[in-house]
Coordinates of C-alpha atoms and ligand atoms in Angstrom, one line a residue:
X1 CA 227.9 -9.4 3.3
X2 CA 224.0 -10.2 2.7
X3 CA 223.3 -13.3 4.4
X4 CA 220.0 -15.1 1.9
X5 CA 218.0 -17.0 4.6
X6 CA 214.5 -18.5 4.3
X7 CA 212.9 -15.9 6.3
X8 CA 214.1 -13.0 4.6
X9 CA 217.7 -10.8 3.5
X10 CA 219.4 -9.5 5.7
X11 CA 222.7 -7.6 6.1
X12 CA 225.3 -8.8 8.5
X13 CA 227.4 -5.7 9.8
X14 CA 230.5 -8.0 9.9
X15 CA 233.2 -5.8 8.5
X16 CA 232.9 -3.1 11.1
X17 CA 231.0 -2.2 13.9
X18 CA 231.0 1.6 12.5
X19 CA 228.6 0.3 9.6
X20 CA 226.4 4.0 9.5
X21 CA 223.1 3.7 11.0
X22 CA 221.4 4.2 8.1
X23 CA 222.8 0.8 6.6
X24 CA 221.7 -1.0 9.5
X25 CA 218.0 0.8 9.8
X26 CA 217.7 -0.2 5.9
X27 CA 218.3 -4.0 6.7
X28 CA 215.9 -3.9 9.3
X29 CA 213.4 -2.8 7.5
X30 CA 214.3 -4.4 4.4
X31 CA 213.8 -8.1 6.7
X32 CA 210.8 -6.7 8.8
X33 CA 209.1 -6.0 5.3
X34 CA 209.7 -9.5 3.8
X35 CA 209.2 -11.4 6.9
X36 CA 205.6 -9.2 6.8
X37 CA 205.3 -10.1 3.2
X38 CA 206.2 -14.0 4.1
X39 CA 203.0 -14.5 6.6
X40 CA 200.4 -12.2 4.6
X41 CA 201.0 -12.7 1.3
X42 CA 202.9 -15.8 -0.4
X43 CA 202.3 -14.6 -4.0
X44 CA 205.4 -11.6 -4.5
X45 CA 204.4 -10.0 -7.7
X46 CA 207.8 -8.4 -8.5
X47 CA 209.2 -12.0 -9.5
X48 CA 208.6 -12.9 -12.7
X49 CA 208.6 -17.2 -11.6
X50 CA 207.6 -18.8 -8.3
X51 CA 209.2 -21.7 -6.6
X52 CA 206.6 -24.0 -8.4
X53 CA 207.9 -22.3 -12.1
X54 CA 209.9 -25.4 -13.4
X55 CA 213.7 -23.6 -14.0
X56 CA 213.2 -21.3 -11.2
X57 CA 214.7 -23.4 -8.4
X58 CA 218.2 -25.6 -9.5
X59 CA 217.2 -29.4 -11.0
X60 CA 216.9 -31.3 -8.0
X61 CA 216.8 -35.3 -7.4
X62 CA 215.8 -37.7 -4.1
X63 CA 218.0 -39.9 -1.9
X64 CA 218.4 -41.4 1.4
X65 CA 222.1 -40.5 1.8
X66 CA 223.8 -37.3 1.2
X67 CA 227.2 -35.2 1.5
X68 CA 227.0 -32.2 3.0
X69 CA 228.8 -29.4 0.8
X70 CA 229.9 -25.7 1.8
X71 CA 228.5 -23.0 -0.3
X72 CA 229.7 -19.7 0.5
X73 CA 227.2 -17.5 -0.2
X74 CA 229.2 -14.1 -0.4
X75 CA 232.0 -15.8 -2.6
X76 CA 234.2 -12.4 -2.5
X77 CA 234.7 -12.8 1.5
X78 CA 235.8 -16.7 1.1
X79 CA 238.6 -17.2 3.7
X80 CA 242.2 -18.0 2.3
X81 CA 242.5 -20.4 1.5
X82 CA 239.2 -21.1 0.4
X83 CA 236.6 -23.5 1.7
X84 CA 233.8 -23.3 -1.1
X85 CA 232.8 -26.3 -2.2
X86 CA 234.1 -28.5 0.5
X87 CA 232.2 -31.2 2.7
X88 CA 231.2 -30.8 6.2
X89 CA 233.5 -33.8 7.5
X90 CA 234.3 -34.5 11.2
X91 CA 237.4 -34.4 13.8
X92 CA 237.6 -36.8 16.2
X93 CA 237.9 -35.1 19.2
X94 CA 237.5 -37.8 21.8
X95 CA 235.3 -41.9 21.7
X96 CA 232.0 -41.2 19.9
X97 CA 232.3 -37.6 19.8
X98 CA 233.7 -35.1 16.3
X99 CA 233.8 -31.6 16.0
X100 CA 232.3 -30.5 13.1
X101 CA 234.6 -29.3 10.2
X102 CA 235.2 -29.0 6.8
X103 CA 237.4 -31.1 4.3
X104 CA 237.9 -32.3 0.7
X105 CA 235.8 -35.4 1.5
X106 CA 232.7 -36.1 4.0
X107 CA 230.7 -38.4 5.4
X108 CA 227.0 -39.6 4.0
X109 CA 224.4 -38.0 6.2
X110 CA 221.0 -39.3 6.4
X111 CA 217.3 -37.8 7.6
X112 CA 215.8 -40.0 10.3
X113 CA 212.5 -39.4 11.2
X114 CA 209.0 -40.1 11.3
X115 CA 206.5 -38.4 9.0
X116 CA 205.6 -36.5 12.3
X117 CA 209.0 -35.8 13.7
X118 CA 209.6 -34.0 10.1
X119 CA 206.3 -31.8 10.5
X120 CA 208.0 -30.7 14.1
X121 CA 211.5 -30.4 13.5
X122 CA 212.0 -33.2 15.5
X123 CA 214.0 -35.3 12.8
X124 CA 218.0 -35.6 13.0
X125 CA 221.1 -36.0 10.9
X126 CA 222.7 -38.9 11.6
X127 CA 225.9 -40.4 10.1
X128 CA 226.8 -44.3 10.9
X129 CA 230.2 -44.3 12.8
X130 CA 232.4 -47.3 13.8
X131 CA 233.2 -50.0 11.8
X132 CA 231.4 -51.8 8.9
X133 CA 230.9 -54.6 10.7
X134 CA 229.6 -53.1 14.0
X135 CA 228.1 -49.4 13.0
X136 CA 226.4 -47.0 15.6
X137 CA 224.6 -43.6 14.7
X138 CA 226.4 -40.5 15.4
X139 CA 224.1 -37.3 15.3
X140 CA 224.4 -33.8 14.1
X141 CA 224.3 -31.6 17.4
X142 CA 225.5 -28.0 18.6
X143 CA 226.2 -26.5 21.8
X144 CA 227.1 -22.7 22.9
X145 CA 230.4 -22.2 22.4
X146 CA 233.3 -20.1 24.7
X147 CA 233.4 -17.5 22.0
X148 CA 229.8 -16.0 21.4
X149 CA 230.5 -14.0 18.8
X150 CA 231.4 -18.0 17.0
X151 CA 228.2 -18.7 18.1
X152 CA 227.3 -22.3 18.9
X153 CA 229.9 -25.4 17.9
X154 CA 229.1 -28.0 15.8
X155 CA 229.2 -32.0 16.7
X156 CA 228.8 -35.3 15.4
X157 CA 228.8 -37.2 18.0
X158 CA 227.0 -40.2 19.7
X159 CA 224.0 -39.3 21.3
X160 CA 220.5 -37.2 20.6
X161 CA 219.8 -35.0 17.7
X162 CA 220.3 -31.3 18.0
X163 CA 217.1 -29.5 17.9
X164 CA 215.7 -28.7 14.8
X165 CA 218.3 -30.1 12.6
X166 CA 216.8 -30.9 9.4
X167 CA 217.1 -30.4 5.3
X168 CA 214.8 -27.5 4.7
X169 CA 211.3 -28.4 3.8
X170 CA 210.0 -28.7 0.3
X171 CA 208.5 -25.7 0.7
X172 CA 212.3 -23.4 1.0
X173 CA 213.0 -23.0 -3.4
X174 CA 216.8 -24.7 -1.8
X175 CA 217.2 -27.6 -0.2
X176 CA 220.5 -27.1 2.6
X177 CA 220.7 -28.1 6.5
X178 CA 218.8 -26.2 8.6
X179 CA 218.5 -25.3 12.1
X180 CA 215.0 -24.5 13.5
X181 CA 213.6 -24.6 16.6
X182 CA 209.8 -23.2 17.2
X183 CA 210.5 -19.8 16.6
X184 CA 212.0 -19.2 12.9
X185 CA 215.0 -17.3 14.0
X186 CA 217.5 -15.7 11.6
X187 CA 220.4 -17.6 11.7
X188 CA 223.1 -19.1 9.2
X189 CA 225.7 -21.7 9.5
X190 CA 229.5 -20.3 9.9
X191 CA 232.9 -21.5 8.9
X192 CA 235.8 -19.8 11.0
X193 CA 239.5 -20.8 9.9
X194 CA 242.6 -21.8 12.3
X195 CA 240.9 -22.8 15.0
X196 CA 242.0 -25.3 17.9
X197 CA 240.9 -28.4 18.9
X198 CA 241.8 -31.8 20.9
X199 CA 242.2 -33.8 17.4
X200 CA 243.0 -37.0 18.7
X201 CA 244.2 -35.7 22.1
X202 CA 246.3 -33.2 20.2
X203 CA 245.9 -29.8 19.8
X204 CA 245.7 -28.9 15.9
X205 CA 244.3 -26.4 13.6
X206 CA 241.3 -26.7 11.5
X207 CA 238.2 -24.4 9.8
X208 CA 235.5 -25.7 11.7
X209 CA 231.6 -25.2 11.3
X210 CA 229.7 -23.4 13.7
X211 CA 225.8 -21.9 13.9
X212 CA 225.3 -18.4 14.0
X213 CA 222.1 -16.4 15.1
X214 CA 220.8 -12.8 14.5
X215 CA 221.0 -10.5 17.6
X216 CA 218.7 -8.1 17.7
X217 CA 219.8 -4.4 19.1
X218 CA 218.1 -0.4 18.6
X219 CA 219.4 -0.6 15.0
X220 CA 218.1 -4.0 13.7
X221 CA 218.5 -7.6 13.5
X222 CA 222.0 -8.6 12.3
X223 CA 224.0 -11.9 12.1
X224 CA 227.6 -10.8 13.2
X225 CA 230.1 -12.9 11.1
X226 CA 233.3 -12.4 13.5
X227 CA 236.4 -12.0 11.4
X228 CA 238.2 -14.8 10.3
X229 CA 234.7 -16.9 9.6
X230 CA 232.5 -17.2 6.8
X231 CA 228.8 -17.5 6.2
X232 CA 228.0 -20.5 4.3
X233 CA 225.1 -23.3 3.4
X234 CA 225.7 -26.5 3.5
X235 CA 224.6 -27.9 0.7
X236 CA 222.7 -31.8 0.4
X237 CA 224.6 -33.4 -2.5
X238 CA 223.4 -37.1 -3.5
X239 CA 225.1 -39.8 -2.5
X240 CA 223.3 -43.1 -4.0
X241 CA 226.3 -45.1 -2.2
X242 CA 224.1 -44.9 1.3
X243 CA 222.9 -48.7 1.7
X244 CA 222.0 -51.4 4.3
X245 CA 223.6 -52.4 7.6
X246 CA 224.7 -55.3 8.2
X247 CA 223.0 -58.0 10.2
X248 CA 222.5 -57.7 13.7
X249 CA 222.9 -54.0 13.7
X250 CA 221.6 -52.2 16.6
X251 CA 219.7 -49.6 14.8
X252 CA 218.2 -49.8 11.7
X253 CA 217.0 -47.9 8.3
X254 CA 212.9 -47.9 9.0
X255 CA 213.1 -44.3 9.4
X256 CA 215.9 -42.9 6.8
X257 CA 213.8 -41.2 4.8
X258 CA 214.6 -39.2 1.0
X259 CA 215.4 -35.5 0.6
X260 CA 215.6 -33.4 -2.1
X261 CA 219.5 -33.4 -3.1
X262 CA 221.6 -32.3 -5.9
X263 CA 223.9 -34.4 -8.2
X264 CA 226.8 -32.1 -8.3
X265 CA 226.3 -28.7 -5.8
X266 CA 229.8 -27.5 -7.5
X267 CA 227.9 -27.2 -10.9
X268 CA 224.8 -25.3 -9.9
X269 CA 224.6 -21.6 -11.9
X270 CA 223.2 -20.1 -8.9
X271 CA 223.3 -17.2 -10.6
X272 CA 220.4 -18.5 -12.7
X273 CA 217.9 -18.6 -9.7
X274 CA 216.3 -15.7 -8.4
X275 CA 216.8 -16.4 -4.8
Ligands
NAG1 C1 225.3 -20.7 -3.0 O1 226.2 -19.6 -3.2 C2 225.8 -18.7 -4.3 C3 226.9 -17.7 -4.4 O2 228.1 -18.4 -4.8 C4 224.5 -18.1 -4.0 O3 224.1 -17.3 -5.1 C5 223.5 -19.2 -3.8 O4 222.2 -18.6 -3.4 C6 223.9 -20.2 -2.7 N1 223.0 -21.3 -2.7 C7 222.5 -21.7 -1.5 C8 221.6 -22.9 -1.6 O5 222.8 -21.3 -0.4
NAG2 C1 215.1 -42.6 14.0 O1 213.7 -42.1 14.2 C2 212.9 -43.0 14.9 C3 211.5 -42.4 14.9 O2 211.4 -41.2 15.6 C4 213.4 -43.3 16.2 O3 212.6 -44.2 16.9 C5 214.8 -43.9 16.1 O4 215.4 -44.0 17.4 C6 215.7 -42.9 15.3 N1 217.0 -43.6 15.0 C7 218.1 -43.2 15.5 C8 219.3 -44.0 15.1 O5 218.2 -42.2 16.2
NAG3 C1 245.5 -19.7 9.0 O1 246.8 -19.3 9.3 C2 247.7 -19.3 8.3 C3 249.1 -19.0 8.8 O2 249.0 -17.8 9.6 C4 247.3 -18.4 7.2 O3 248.1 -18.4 6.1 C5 245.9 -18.8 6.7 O4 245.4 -17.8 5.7 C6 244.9 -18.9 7.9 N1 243.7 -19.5 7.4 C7 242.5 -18.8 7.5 C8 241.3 -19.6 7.0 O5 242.3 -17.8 8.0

């Protein structure tokens, strides 16, 4: 599996541990050189366009509120049955508080943030919970999970952003959710299959949505995908829809601000884009 993230390619040695050394020293080296490449020099000469090249990057539009949709990035390694193209939705898992999972329909997720909590990764994604006429914010967060190899979990839930969850900057040629903190670590979003929960006090089955990052051993830096998960994006796909809240709402819209969004994520040609 080759796992595209802003900082560079790398190979994730998920298939097997007995991946031959070589593969994994090549990786390495393959992300240490374009991470060196990333600070030093911006222009890469052996692309013919540039982000900035107008049909280099997928037609993009603006918009307050957006779905989130799963793009598996290695489409052969899918799980069965398939999750590509779905939404990141939520399961309630007790009052104010979902575990992150994905579904044929999803929320609208927003941006909140000041100009300055954007420049610092200090923004959030927030969906409004509740009811139409009362509404409260619900936040994108993670915490470690019990299984490492997962990773950490992913919530919506009441409460304060996770750190560094944001839609990549204008600067990244795609626009999907991210998850950076100061350091720009190598990490990608996971979706494992069959897995457990409290749904509703209940224990049921469902692909849920973790965050994966790199470890870093003697033969490289590799993001593990444990079987039965998939790498995936998660895609910002318009959703014009978002609007007001009502009256006398405890929170408001000041700080909603637009990202860069697609009109249909399902009909992008990705294969059109060099990235
Ligand atoms: C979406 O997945 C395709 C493979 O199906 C990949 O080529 C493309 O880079 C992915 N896009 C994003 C934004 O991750
Ligand atoms: C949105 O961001 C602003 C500015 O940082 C903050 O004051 C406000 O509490 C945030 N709204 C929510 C619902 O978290
Ligand atoms: C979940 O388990 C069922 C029954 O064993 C299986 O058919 C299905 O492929 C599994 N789903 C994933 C995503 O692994």
């Amino acid at each position: 599996t080759t796992i595209r993230d802003q900082t560079g390619i790398i190979s994730s040695a998920s298939r097997s541990d007995n991946t031959p050394t070589t593969v994994k020293m090549h990786s390495f080296l393959l992300l240490s050189g374009l991470l060196g490449l990333a600070s030093a020099a911006p222009a890469i000469t052996t692309r013919q366009s540039t982000p900035q090249d107008p049909g280099s990057i997928p037609r993009h539009s603006g918009s307050r509120g957006f779905r989130l949709r799963v793009n598996v990035t290695d489409p052969s390694s899918d799980l069965n049955p398939p999750v590509h193209n779905l939404f990141l939705s939520t399961a309630h898992i007790g009052p104010a508080q979902n575990r992150a999972i994905v579904s044929s329909s999803g929320p609208i997720f927003y941006q909140n943030g000041s100009y300055a909590d954007i420049a610092n990764y200090r923004a959030g994604i927030l969906t409004d919970a509740g009811s139409a006429e009362s509404p409260f914010p619900e936040a994108l967060q993670y915490q470690p999970g019990s299984d490492e190899t997962k990773g950490s979990e992913l919530f919506i839930s009441a409460g304060t952003p996770g750190a560094g969850t944001a839609i990549s900057k204008l600067t990244s040629p795609y626009s999907t959710l991210r998850i950076l903190e100061d350091a720009p670590v190598v990490s990608s979003f996971i979706v494992c299959g069959n897995e457990t929960i409290p749904y509703y006090g209940e224990s049921r089955k469902f692909e849920v949505v973790n965050w994966l990052v790199a470890t870093r051993d003697a033969t490289g830096t590799h993001i593990r995908v444990p079987e039965g998960c998939v790498a995936v994006t998660l895609v910002p796909e318009c959703a014009y829809e978002f609007g007001e809240l009502p009256e006398g709402a405890a929170y408001d819209r000041t700080f909603a601000n637009d990202v860069r969004c697609y009109e249909s994520v399902g009909a992008i040609d990705w294969s059109q884009y060099p990235y």
